[in-house]
Amino acid sequence: MTSMRVSIMLVSILCNLTVVFTDDHVSCYNIQPGLLAGIVSADVLLTLILVFLTYRWTINQHPKKPPPKEGKTVYMNYQAKRRT
């Protein structure tokens, strides 16, 4: 219980310090809509490239097994039980 109180006090002190150390005359950097769209589209493109490369790499790591030879085929012959 005391650790919760200490945590709350620490968070409130840190929040107050950020208010004290901020300058009123600091201007935020303005991001143009075209730049934001470019960043988002580049992120989507890089994500798709990574997904495609990961897919291709996993396919190449596990090649398909050749089909079994004619003589080594196992057939399961059983009759389904009838429900009455």
PDB file of N, CA, C and O in Angstrom:
ATOM      1  N   MET A   1       0.819  -1.184   0.000  1.00  0.00           N
ATOM      2  CA  MET A   1       0.000   0.000   0.000  1.00  0.00           C
ATOM      3  C   MET A   1       0.868   1.253   0.000  1.00  0.00           C
ATOM      4  O   MET A   1       0.558   2.221  -0.669  1.00  0.00           O
ATOM      5  N   THR A   2       1.954   1.214   0.772  1.00  0.00           N
ATOM      6  CA  THR A   2       2.827   2.391   0.825  1.00  0.00           C
ATOM      7  C   THR A   2       3.574   2.576  -0.490  1.00  0.00           C
ATOM      8  O   THR A   2       3.852   3.712  -0.871  1.00  0.00           O
ATOM      9  N   SER A   3       3.888   1.489  -1.169  1.00  0.00           N
ATOM     10  CA  SER A   3       4.581   1.625  -2.453  1.00  0.00           C
ATOM     11  C   SER A   3       3.663   2.297  -3.483  1.00  0.00           C
ATOM     12  O   SER A   3       4.141   3.030  -4.354  1.00  0.00           O
ATOM     13  N   MET A   4       2.377   2.069  -3.376  1.00  0.00           N
ATOM     14  CA  MET A   4       1.422   2.721  -4.270  1.00  0.00           C
ATOM     15  C   MET A   4       1.396   4.227  -4.005  1.00  0.00           C
ATOM     16  O   MET A   4       1.390   5.017  -4.948  1.00  0.00           O
ATOM     17  N   ARG A   5       1.417   4.616  -2.748  1.00  0.00           N
ATOM     18  CA  ARG A   5       1.419   6.033  -2.404  1.00  0.00           C
ATOM     19  C   ARG A   5       2.713   6.706  -2.878  1.00  0.00           C
ATOM     20  O   ARG A   5       2.693   7.821  -3.391  1.00  0.00           O
ATOM     21  N   VAL A   6       3.826   6.011  -2.713  1.00  0.00           N
ATOM     22  CA  VAL A   6       5.108   6.551  -3.154  1.00  0.00           C
ATOM     23  C   VAL A   6       5.110   6.701  -4.670  1.00  0.00           C
ATOM     24  O   VAL A   6       5.591   7.703  -5.207  1.00  0.00           O
ATOM     25  N   SER A   7       4.567   5.737  -5.368  1.00  0.00           N
ATOM     26  CA  SER A   7       4.514   5.797  -6.830  1.00  0.00           C
ATOM     27  C   SER A   7       3.656   6.974  -7.287  1.00  0.00           C
ATOM     28  O   SER A   7       4.029   7.701  -8.215  1.00  0.00           O
ATOM     29  N   ILE A   8       2.518   7.165  -6.655  1.00  0.00           N
ATOM     30  CA  ILE A   8       1.634   8.276  -7.019  1.00  0.00           C
ATOM     31  C   ILE A   8       2.318   9.614  -6.737  1.00  0.00           C
ATOM     32  O   ILE A   8       2.260  10.538  -7.553  1.00  0.00           O
ATOM     33  N   MET A   9       3.011   9.726  -5.607  1.00  0.00           N
ATOM     34  CA  MET A   9       3.712  10.965  -5.295  1.00  0.00           C
ATOM     35  C   MET A   9       4.832  11.227  -6.297  1.00  0.00           C
ATOM     36  O   MET A   9       5.028  12.361  -6.744  1.00  0.00           O
ATOM     37  N   LEU A  10       5.552  10.192  -6.677  1.00  0.00           N
ATOM     38  CA  LEU A  10       6.653  10.340  -7.631  1.00  0.00           C
ATOM     39  C   LEU A  10       6.135  10.785  -8.993  1.00  0.00           C
ATOM     40  O   LEU A  10       6.699  11.692  -9.613  1.00  0.00           O
ATOM     41  N   VAL A  11       5.045  10.201  -9.432  1.00  0.00           N
ATOM     42  CA  VAL A  11       4.465  10.584 -10.715  1.00  0.00           C
ATOM     43  C   VAL A  11       3.972  12.026 -10.670  1.00  0.00           C
ATOM     44  O   VAL A  11       4.184  12.797 -11.610  1.00  0.00           O
ATOM     45  N   SER A  12       3.336  12.411  -9.598  1.00  0.00           N
ATOM     46  CA  SER A  12       2.834  13.787  -9.506  1.00  0.00           C
ATOM     47  C   SER A  12       3.981  14.787  -9.458  1.00  0.00           C
ATOM     48  O   SER A  12       3.905  15.867 -10.052  1.00  0.00           O
ATOM     49  N   ILE A  13       5.072  14.459  -8.775  1.00  0.00           N
ATOM     50  CA  ILE A  13       6.238  15.351  -8.734  1.00  0.00           C
ATOM     51  C   ILE A  13       6.859  15.475 -10.120  1.00  0.00           C
ATOM     52  O   ILE A  13       7.204  16.570 -10.571  1.00  0.00           O
ATOM     53  N   LEU A  14       7.006  14.360 -10.813  1.00  0.00           N
ATOM     54  CA  LEU A  14       7.594  14.395 -12.153  1.00  0.00           C
ATOM     55  C   LEU A  14       6.717  15.182 -13.115  1.00  0.00           C
ATOM     56  O   LEU A  14       7.223  15.912 -13.967  1.00  0.00           O
ATOM     57  N   CYS A  15       5.412  15.043 -12.999  1.00  0.00           N
ATOM     58  CA  CYS A  15       4.512  15.815 -13.863  1.00  0.00           C
ATOM     59  C   CYS A  15       4.638  17.300 -13.582  1.00  0.00           C
ATOM     60  O   CYS A  15       4.622  18.126 -14.502  1.00  0.00           O
ATOM     61  N   ASN A  16       4.761  17.669 -12.320  1.00  0.00           N
ATOM     62  CA  ASN A  16       4.915  19.075 -11.971  1.00  0.00           C
ATOM     63  C   ASN A  16       6.256  19.618 -12.458  1.00  0.00           C
ATOM     64  O   ASN A  16       6.350  20.774 -12.851  1.00  0.00           O
ATOM     65  N   LEU A  17       7.294  18.809 -12.432  1.00  0.00           N
ATOM     66  CA  LEU A  17       8.597  19.260 -12.914  1.00  0.00           C
ATOM     67  C   LEU A  17       8.569  19.533 -14.411  1.00  0.00           C
ATOM     68  O   LEU A  17       9.218  20.465 -14.883  1.00  0.00           O
ATOM     69  N   THR A  18       7.840  18.734 -15.170  1.00  0.00           N
ATOM     70  CA  THR A  18       7.764  18.987 -16.609  1.00  0.00           C
ATOM     71  C   THR A  18       7.061  20.297 -16.893  1.00  0.00           C
ATOM     72  O   THR A  18       7.413  21.002 -17.827  1.00  0.00           O
ATOM     73  N   VAL A  19       6.098  20.657 -16.073  1.00  0.00           N
ATOM     74  CA  VAL A  19       5.416  21.934 -16.247  1.00  0.00           C
ATOM     75  C   VAL A  19       6.364  23.080 -15.909  1.00  0.00           C
ATOM     76  O   VAL A  19       6.391  24.112 -16.577  1.00  0.00           O
ATOM     77  N   VAL A  20       7.195  22.922 -14.884  1.00  0.00           N
ATOM     78  CA  VAL A  20       8.112  23.975 -14.465  1.00  0.00           C
ATOM     79  C   VAL A  20       9.190  24.205 -15.519  1.00  0.00           C
ATOM     80  O   VAL A  20       9.552  25.335 -15.824  1.00  0.00           O
ATOM     81  N   PHE A  21       9.718  23.114 -16.094  1.00  0.00           N
ATOM     82  CA  PHE A  21      10.833  23.243 -17.022  1.00  0.00           C
ATOM     83  C   PHE A  21      10.424  23.587 -18.451  1.00  0.00           C
ATOM     84  O   PHE A  21      11.277  23.839 -19.282  1.00  0.00           O
ATOM     85  N   THR A  22       9.166  23.584 -18.766  1.00  0.00           N
ATOM     86  CA  THR A  22       8.757  23.955 -20.117  1.00  0.00           C
ATOM     87  C   THR A  22       8.744  25.460 -20.246  1.00  0.00           C
ATOM     88  O   THR A  22       8.396  26.186 -19.319  1.00  0.00           O
ATOM     89  N   ASP A  23       9.118  25.904 -21.418  1.00  0.00           N
ATOM     90  CA  ASP A  23       9.144  27.344 -21.683  1.00  0.00           C
ATOM     91  C   ASP A  23       7.848  27.724 -22.376  1.00  0.00           C
ATOM     92  O   ASP A  23       7.360  27.014 -23.241  1.00  0.00           O
ATOM     93  N   ASP A  24       7.312  28.852 -22.031  1.00  0.00           N
ATOM     94  CA  ASP A  24       6.058  29.293 -22.633  1.00  0.00           C
ATOM     95  C   ASP A  24       6.224  29.679 -24.096  1.00  0.00           C
ATOM     96  O   ASP A  24       5.261  29.700 -24.848  1.00  0.00           O
ATOM     97  N   HIS A  25       7.442  29.997 -24.507  1.00  0.00           N
ATOM     98  CA  HIS A  25       7.671  30.492 -25.856  1.00  0.00           C
ATOM     99  C   HIS A  25       8.184  29.412 -26.804  1.00  0.00           C
ATOM    100  O   HIS A  25       8.730  29.722 -27.844  1.00  0.00           O
ATOM    101  N   VAL A  26       8.041  28.175 -26.441  1.00  0.00           N
ATOM    102  CA  VAL A  26       8.490  27.087 -27.301  1.00  0.00           C
ATOM    103  C   VAL A  26       7.417  26.845 -28.347  1.00  0.00           C
ATOM    104  O   VAL A  26       6.245  26.665 -28.028  1.00  0.00           O
ATOM    105  N   SER A  27       7.835  26.851 -29.599  1.00  0.00           N
ATOM    106  CA  SER A  27       6.867  26.586 -30.660  1.00  0.00           C
ATOM    107  C   SER A  27       7.004  25.138 -31.123  1.00  0.00           C
ATOM    108  O   SER A  27       8.103  24.589 -31.159  1.00  0.00           O
ATOM    109  N   CYS A  28       5.914  24.546 -31.458  1.00  0.00           N
ATOM    110  CA  CYS A  28       5.921  23.177 -31.954  1.00  0.00           C
ATOM    111  C   CYS A  28       6.282  23.177 -33.436  1.00  0.00           C
ATOM    112  O   CYS A  28       6.004  24.129 -34.155  1.00  0.00           O
ATOM    113  N   TYR A  29       6.882  22.094 -33.871  1.00  0.00           N
ATOM    114  CA  TYR A  29       7.235  21.957 -35.276  1.00  0.00           C
ATOM    115  C   TYR A  29       5.975  21.622 -36.058  1.00  0.00           C
ATOM    116  O   TYR A  29       5.262  20.679 -35.723  1.00  0.00           O
ATOM    117  N   ASN A  30       5.683  22.382 -37.074  1.00  0.00           N
ATOM    118  CA  ASN A  30       4.499  22.143 -37.891  1.00  0.00           C
ATOM    119  C   ASN A  30       4.827  21.128 -38.974  1.00  0.00           C
ATOM    120  O   ASN A  30       5.784  21.291 -39.724  1.00  0.00           O
ATOM    121  N   ILE A  31       4.034  20.093 -39.040  1.00  0.00           N
ATOM    122  CA  ILE A  31       4.204  19.061 -40.065  1.00  0.00           C
ATOM    123  C   ILE A  31       3.136  19.283 -41.121  1.00  0.00           C
ATOM    124  O   ILE A  31       1.939  19.316 -40.814  1.00  0.00           O
ATOM    125  N   GLN A  32       3.578  19.421 -42.348  1.00  0.00           N
ATOM    126  CA  GLN A  32       2.652  19.615 -43.456  1.00  0.00           C
ATOM    127  C   GLN A  32       1.915  18.310 -43.740  1.00  0.00           C
ATOM    128  O   GLN A  32       2.458  17.224 -43.520  1.00  0.00           O
ATOM    129  N   PRO A  33       0.685  18.382 -44.234  1.00  0.00           N
ATOM    130  CA  PRO A  33      -0.074  17.163 -44.524  1.00  0.00           C
ATOM    131  C   PRO A  33       0.611  16.261 -45.547  1.00  0.00           C
ATOM    132  O   PRO A  33       0.553  15.040 -45.449  1.00  0.00           O
ATOM    133  N   GLY A  34       1.288  16.859 -46.530  1.00  0.00           N
ATOM    134  CA  GLY A  34       1.993  16.045 -47.526  1.00  0.00           C
ATOM    135  C   GLY A  34       3.128  15.255 -46.911  1.00  0.00           C
ATOM    136  O   GLY A  34       3.359  14.089 -47.263  1.00  0.00           O
ATOM    137  N   LEU A  35       3.861  15.865 -45.988  1.00  0.00           N
ATOM    138  CA  LEU A  35       4.949  15.170 -45.308  1.00  0.00           C
ATOM    139  C   LEU A  35       4.411  14.044 -44.443  1.00  0.00           C
ATOM    140  O   LEU A  35       4.964  12.934 -44.425  1.00  0.00           O
ATOM    141  N   LEU A  36       3.326  14.289 -43.748  1.00  0.00           N
ATOM    142  CA  LEU A  36       2.722  13.255 -42.910  1.00  0.00           C
ATOM    143  C   LEU A  36       2.225  12.085 -43.760  1.00  0.00           C
ATOM    144  O   LEU A  36       2.425  10.923 -43.406  1.00  0.00           O
ATOM    145  N   ALA A  37       1.614  12.395 -44.901  1.00  0.00           N
ATOM    146  CA  ALA A  37       1.145  11.336 -45.795  1.00  0.00           C
ATOM    147  C   ALA A  37       2.329  10.542 -46.345  1.00  0.00           C
ATOM    148  O   ALA A  37       2.256   9.318 -46.487  1.00  0.00           O
ATOM    149  N   GLY A  38       3.430  11.218 -46.644  1.00  0.00           N
ATOM    150  CA  GLY A  38       4.622  10.525 -47.125  1.00  0.00           C
ATOM    151  C   GLY A  38       5.212   9.607 -46.081  1.00  0.00           C
ATOM    152  O   GLY A  38       5.635   8.484 -46.388  1.00  0.00           O
ATOM    153  N   ILE A  39       5.242  10.048 -44.839  1.00  0.00           N
ATOM    154  CA  ILE A  39       5.775   9.212 -43.755  1.00  0.00           C
ATOM    155  C   ILE A  39       4.899   7.983 -43.551  1.00  0.00           C
ATOM    156  O   ILE A  39       5.395   6.859 -43.419  1.00  0.00           O
ATOM    157  N   VAL A  40       3.593   8.182 -43.547  1.00  0.00           N
ATOM    158  CA  VAL A  40       2.671   7.057 -43.336  1.00  0.00           C
ATOM    159  C   VAL A  40       2.751   6.076 -44.505  1.00  0.00           C
ATOM    160  O   VAL A  40       2.818   4.856 -44.307  1.00  0.00           O
ATOM    161  N   SER A  41       2.789   6.585 -45.744  1.00  0.00           N
ATOM    162  CA  SER A  41       2.843   5.677 -46.894  1.00  0.00           C
ATOM    163  C   SER A  41       4.175   4.944 -46.948  1.00  0.00           C
ATOM    164  O   SER A  41       4.228   3.766 -47.314  1.00  0.00           O
ATOM    165  N   ALA A  42       5.281   5.599 -46.575  1.00  0.00           N
ATOM    166  CA  ALA A  42       6.573   4.915 -46.530  1.00  0.00           C
ATOM    167  C   ALA A  42       6.562   3.830 -45.466  1.00  0.00           C
ATOM    168  O   ALA A  42       7.111   2.734 -45.675  1.00  0.00           O
ATOM    169  N   ASP A  43       5.923   4.094 -44.340  1.00  0.00           N
ATOM    170  CA  ASP A  43       5.815   3.094 -43.276  1.00  0.00           C
ATOM    171  C   ASP A  43       5.012   1.885 -43.751  1.00  0.00           C
ATOM    172  O   ASP A  43       5.403   0.739 -43.520  1.00  0.00           O
ATOM    173  N   VAL A  44       3.916   2.134 -44.423  1.00  0.00           N
ATOM    174  CA  VAL A  44       3.092   1.032 -44.939  1.00  0.00           C
ATOM    175  C   VAL A  44       3.874   0.230 -45.981  1.00  0.00           C
ATOM    176  O   VAL A  44       3.854  -1.007 -45.980  1.00  0.00           O
ATOM    177  N   LEU A  45       4.593   0.915 -46.855  1.00  0.00           N
ATOM    178  CA  LEU A  45       5.365   0.237 -47.894  1.00  0.00           C
ATOM    179  C   LEU A  45       6.462  -0.623 -47.276  1.00  0.00           C
ATOM    180  O   LEU A  45       6.638  -1.790 -47.668  1.00  0.00           O
ATOM    181  N   LEU A  46       7.187  -0.090 -46.307  1.00  0.00           N
ATOM    182  CA  LEU A  46       8.230  -0.881 -45.656  1.00  0.00           C
ATOM    183  C   LEU A  46       7.651  -2.072 -44.895  1.00  0.00           C
ATOM    184  O   LEU A  46       8.240  -3.160 -44.883  1.00  0.00           O
ATOM    185  N   THR A  47       6.496  -1.895 -44.286  1.00  0.00           N
ATOM    186  CA  THR A  47       5.852  -3.008 -43.587  1.00  0.00           C
ATOM    187  C   THR A  47       5.471  -4.112 -44.565  1.00  0.00           C
ATOM    188  O   THR A  47       5.690  -5.298 -44.298  1.00  0.00           O
ATOM    189  N   LEU A  48       4.910  -3.739 -45.706  1.00  0.00           N
ATOM    190  CA  LEU A  48       4.542  -4.744 -46.711  1.00  0.00           C
ATOM    191  C   LEU A  48       5.768  -5.456 -47.265  1.00  0.00           C
ATOM    192  O   LEU A  48       5.730  -6.671 -47.500  1.00  0.00           O
ATOM    193  N   ILE A  49       6.852  -4.725 -47.468  1.00  0.00           N
ATOM    194  CA  ILE A  49       8.082  -5.363 -47.951  1.00  0.00           C
ATOM    195  C   ILE A  49       8.598  -6.363 -46.928  1.00  0.00           C
ATOM    196  O   ILE A  49       8.990  -7.480 -47.279  1.00  0.00           O
ATOM    197  N   LEU A  50       8.577  -5.987 -45.652  1.00  0.00           N
ATOM    198  CA  LEU A  50       9.035  -6.914 -44.613  1.00  0.00           C
ATOM    199  C   LEU A  50       8.151  -8.149 -44.522  1.00  0.00           C
ATOM    200  O   LEU A  50       8.641  -9.271 -44.347  1.00  0.00           O
ATOM    201  N   VAL A  51       6.853  -7.967 -44.648  1.00  0.00           N
ATOM    202  CA  VAL A  51       5.937  -9.116 -44.612  1.00  0.00           C
ATOM    203  C   VAL A  51       6.208 -10.026 -45.798  1.00  0.00           C
ATOM    204  O   VAL A  51       6.280 -11.258 -45.653  1.00  0.00           O
ATOM    205  N   PHE A  52       6.388  -9.466 -46.981  1.00  0.00           N
ATOM    206  CA  PHE A  52       6.645 -10.266 -48.180  1.00  0.00           C
ATOM    207  C   PHE A  52       7.966 -11.013 -48.059  1.00  0.00           C
ATOM    208  O   PHE A  52       8.034 -12.217 -48.367  1.00  0.00           O
ATOM    209  N   LEU A  53       9.027 -10.342 -47.600  1.00  0.00           N
ATOM    210  CA  LEU A  53      10.323 -11.010 -47.458  1.00  0.00           C
ATOM    211  C   LEU A  53      10.274 -12.110 -46.404  1.00  0.00           C
ATOM    212  O   LEU A  53      10.863 -13.180 -46.591  1.00  0.00           O
ATOM    213  N   THR A  54       9.565 -11.876 -45.319  1.00  0.00           N
ATOM    214  CA  THR A  54       9.430 -12.907 -44.286  1.00  0.00           C
ATOM    215  C   THR A  54       8.675 -14.111 -44.819  1.00  0.00           C
ATOM    216  O   THR A  54       9.055 -15.262 -44.572  1.00  0.00           O
ATOM    217  N   TYR A  55       7.620 -13.862 -45.590  1.00  0.00           N
ATOM    218  CA  TYR A  55       6.848 -14.952 -46.182  1.00  0.00           C
ATOM    219  C   TYR A  55       7.712 -15.772 -47.137  1.00  0.00           C
ATOM    220  O   TYR A  55       7.724 -16.997 -47.089  1.00  0.00           O
ATOM    221  N   ARG A  56       8.448 -15.087 -48.006  1.00  0.00           N
ATOM    222  CA  ARG A  56       9.295 -15.793 -48.969  1.00  0.00           C
ATOM    223  C   ARG A  56      10.393 -16.580 -48.261  1.00  0.00           C
ATOM    224  O   ARG A  56      10.739 -17.682 -48.662  1.00  0.00           O
ATOM    225  N   TRP A  57      10.960 -16.018 -47.191  1.00  0.00           N
ATOM    226  CA  TRP A  57      12.015 -16.698 -46.473  1.00  0.00           C
ATOM    227  C   TRP A  57      11.498 -17.962 -45.790  1.00  0.00           C
ATOM    228  O   TRP A  57      12.160 -18.995 -45.811  1.00  0.00           O
ATOM    229  N   THR A  58      10.300 -17.877 -45.206  1.00  0.00           N
ATOM    230  CA  THR A  58       9.762 -19.066 -44.542  1.00  0.00           C
ATOM    231  C   THR A  58       9.384 -20.139 -45.547  1.00  0.00           C
ATOM    232  O   THR A  58       9.518 -21.326 -45.262  1.00  0.00           O
ATOM    233  N   ILE A  59       8.912 -19.752 -46.723  1.00  0.00           N
ATOM    234  CA  ILE A  59       8.588 -20.738 -47.755  1.00  0.00           C
ATOM    235  C   ILE A  59       9.854 -21.454 -48.203  1.00  0.00           C
ATOM    236  O   ILE A  59       9.866 -22.673 -48.403  1.00  0.00           O
ATOM    237  N   ASN A  60      10.943 -20.718 -48.360  1.00  0.00           N
ATOM    238  CA  ASN A  60      12.194 -21.326 -48.798  1.00  0.00           C
ATOM    239  C   ASN A  60      12.830 -22.174 -47.711  1.00  0.00           C
ATOM    240  O   ASN A  60      13.601 -23.084 -48.010  1.00  0.00           O
ATOM    241  N   GLN A  61      12.559 -21.918 -46.462  1.00  0.00           N
ATOM    242  CA  GLN A  61      13.120 -22.700 -45.374  1.00  0.00           C
ATOM    243  C   GLN A  61      12.457 -24.066 -45.255  1.00  0.00           C
ATOM    244  O   GLN A  61      13.072 -25.016 -44.811  1.00  0.00           O
ATOM    245  N   HIS A  62      11.214 -24.163 -45.637  1.00  0.00           N
ATOM    246  CA  HIS A  62      10.476 -25.417 -45.544  1.00  0.00           C
ATOM    247  C   HIS A  62       9.984 -25.814 -46.933  1.00  0.00           C
ATOM    248  O   HIS A  62       8.827 -25.566 -47.277  1.00  0.00           O
ATOM    249  N   PRO A  63      10.859 -26.436 -47.741  1.00  0.00           N
ATOM    250  CA  PRO A  63      10.407 -26.817 -49.084  1.00  0.00           C
ATOM    251  C   PRO A  63       9.363 -27.934 -49.008  1.00  0.00           C
ATOM    252  O   PRO A  63       9.288 -28.684 -48.025  1.00  0.00           O
ATOM    253  N   LYS A  64       8.577 -28.028 -50.051  1.00  0.00           N
ATOM    254  CA  LYS A  64       7.547 -29.063 -50.089  1.00  0.00           C
ATOM    255  C   LYS A  64       8.191 -30.436 -50.177  1.00  0.00           C
ATOM    256  O   LYS A  64       9.204 -30.633 -50.828  1.00  0.00           O
ATOM    257  N   LYS A  65       7.571 -31.377 -49.494  1.00  0.00           N
ATOM    258  CA  LYS A  65       8.068 -32.753 -49.540  1.00  0.00           C
ATOM    259  C   LYS A  65       7.643 -33.385 -50.855  1.00  0.00           C
ATOM    260  O   LYS A  65       6.546 -33.121 -51.354  1.00  0.00           O
ATOM    261  N   PRO A  66       8.491 -34.234 -51.410  1.00  0.00           N
ATOM    262  CA  PRO A  66       8.077 -34.919 -52.640  1.00  0.00           C
ATOM    263  C   PRO A  66       6.949 -35.897 -52.342  1.00  0.00           C
ATOM    264  O   PRO A  66       6.832 -36.402 -51.224  1.00  0.00           O
ATOM    265  N   PRO A  67       6.102 -36.165 -53.317  1.00  0.00           N
ATOM    266  CA  PRO A  67       5.008 -37.111 -53.072  1.00  0.00           C
ATOM    267  C   PRO A  67       5.571 -38.504 -52.785  1.00  0.00           C
ATOM    268  O   PRO A  67       6.634 -38.868 -53.291  1.00  0.00           O
ATOM    269  N   PRO A  68       4.873 -39.283 -51.964  1.00  0.00           N
ATOM    270  CA  PRO A  68       5.376 -40.630 -51.631  1.00  0.00           C
ATOM    271  C   PRO A  68       5.363 -41.523 -52.863  1.00  0.00           C
ATOM    272  O   PRO A  68       4.576 -41.346 -53.785  1.00  0.00           O
ATOM    273  N   LYS A  69       6.280 -42.475 -52.838  1.00  0.00           N
ATOM    274  CA  LYS A  69       6.353 -43.423 -53.954  1.00  0.00           C
ATOM    275  C   LYS A  69       5.139 -44.340 -53.918  1.00  0.00           C
ATOM    276  O   LYS A  69       4.477 -44.504 -52.911  1.00  0.00           O
ATOM    277  N   GLU A  70       4.867 -44.947 -55.057  1.00  0.00           N
ATOM    278  CA  GLU A  70       3.651 -45.745 -55.210  1.00  0.00           C
ATOM    279  C   GLU A  70       3.585 -46.900 -54.218  1.00  0.00           C
ATOM    280  O   GLU A  70       2.552 -47.204 -53.663  1.00  0.00           O
ATOM    281  N   GLY A  71       4.697 -47.543 -53.952  1.00  0.00           N
ATOM    282  CA  GLY A  71       4.686 -48.725 -53.086  1.00  0.00           C
ATOM    283  C   GLY A  71       4.614 -48.398 -51.610  1.00  0.00           C
ATOM    284  O   GLY A  71       4.295 -49.252 -50.811  1.00  0.00           O
ATOM    285  N   LYS A  72       4.908 -47.207 -51.217  1.00  0.00           N
ATOM    286  CA  LYS A  72       4.955 -46.868 -49.797  1.00  0.00           C
ATOM    287  C   LYS A  72       3.739 -46.082 -49.326  1.00  0.00           C
ATOM    288  O   LYS A  72       3.765 -45.469 -48.282  1.00  0.00           O
ATOM    289  N   THR A  73       2.684 -46.092 -50.085  1.00  0.00           N
ATOM    290  CA  THR A  73       1.482 -45.372 -49.725  1.00  0.00           C
ATOM    291  C   THR A  73       0.715 -46.157 -48.666  1.00  0.00           C
ATOM    292  O   THR A  73       0.562 -47.362 -48.770  1.00  0.00           O
ATOM    293  N   VAL A  74       0.256 -45.485 -47.650  1.00  0.00           N
ATOM    294  CA  VAL A  74      -0.482 -46.130 -46.571  1.00  0.00           C
ATOM    295  C   VAL A  74      -1.950 -45.755 -46.726  1.00  0.00           C
ATOM    296  O   VAL A  74      -2.296 -44.584 -46.812  1.00  0.00           O
ATOM    297  N   TYR A  75      -2.795 -46.750 -46.771  1.00  0.00           N
ATOM    298  CA  TYR A  75      -4.230 -46.522 -46.851  1.00  0.00           C
ATOM    299  C   TYR A  75      -4.860 -46.985 -45.553  1.00  0.00           C
ATOM    300  O   TYR A  75      -4.553 -48.052 -45.038  1.00  0.00           O
ATOM    301  N   MET A  76      -5.749 -46.188 -45.045  1.00  0.00           N
ATOM    302  CA  MET A  76      -6.464 -46.576 -43.840  1.00  0.00           C
ATOM    303  C   MET A  76      -7.847 -47.059 -44.267  1.00  0.00           C
ATOM    304  O   MET A  76      -8.618 -46.296 -44.831  1.00  0.00           O
ATOM    305  N   ASN A  77      -8.110 -48.297 -44.000  1.00  0.00           N
ATOM    306  CA  ASN A  77      -9.385 -48.877 -44.383  1.00  0.00           C
ATOM    307  C   ASN A  77     -10.166 -49.177 -43.107  1.00  0.00           C
ATOM    308  O   ASN A  77      -9.825 -50.062 -42.353  1.00  0.00           O
ATOM    309  N   TYR A  78     -11.188 -48.411 -42.882  1.00  0.00           N
ATOM    310  CA  TYR A  78     -12.045 -48.671 -41.727  1.00  0.00           C
ATOM    311  C   TYR A  78     -13.465 -48.316 -42.106  1.00  0.00           C
ATOM    312  O   TYR A  78     -13.722 -47.556 -43.014  1.00  0.00           O
ATOM    313  N   GLN A  79     -14.368 -48.899 -41.382  1.00  0.00           N
ATOM    314  CA  GLN A  79     -15.773 -48.627 -41.614  1.00  0.00           C
ATOM    315  C   GLN A  79     -16.303 -47.745 -40.512  1.00  0.00           C
ATOM    316  O   GLN A  79     -16.025 -47.973 -39.328  1.00  0.00           O
ATOM    317  N   ALA A  80     -17.014 -46.743 -40.900  1.00  0.00           N
ATOM    318  CA  ALA A  80     -17.620 -45.853 -39.910  1.00  0.00           C
ATOM    319  C   ALA A  80     -18.759 -46.589 -39.222  1.00  0.00           C
ATOM    320  O   ALA A  80     -19.542 -47.292 -39.856  1.00  0.00           O
ATOM    321  N   LYS A  81     -18.851 -46.446 -37.936  1.00  0.00           N
ATOM    322  CA  LYS A  81     -19.934 -47.083 -37.199  1.00  0.00           C
ATOM    323  C   LYS A  81     -21.226 -46.353 -37.470  1.00  0.00           C
ATOM    324  O   LYS A  81     -21.287 -45.134 -37.495  1.00  0.00           O
ATOM    325  N   ARG A  82     -22.243 -47.102 -37.693  1.00  0.00           N
ATOM    326  CA  ARG A  82     -23.568 -46.513 -37.925  1.00  0.00           C
ATOM    327  C   ARG A  82     -24.230 -46.214 -36.602  1.00  0.00           C
ATOM    328  O   ARG A  82     -24.236 -47.003 -35.684  1.00  0.00           O
ATOM    329  N   ARG A  83     -24.777 -45.031 -36.564  1.00  0.00           N
ATOM    330  CA  ARG A  83     -25.545 -44.672 -35.370  1.00  0.00           C
ATOM    331  C   ARG A  83     -26.995 -45.065 -35.610  1.00  0.00           C
ATOM    332  O   ARG A  83     -27.583 -44.754 -36.624  1.00  0.00           O
ATOM    333  N   THR A  84     -27.528 -45.719 -34.661  1.00  0.00           N
ATOM    334  CA  THR A  84     -28.936 -46.153 -34.812  1.00  0.00           C
ATOM    335  C   THR A  84     -29.795 -45.509 -33.770  1.00  0.00           C
ATOM    336  O   THR A  84     -29.424 -44.982 -32.807  1.00  0.00           O
TER     337      THR A  84
END
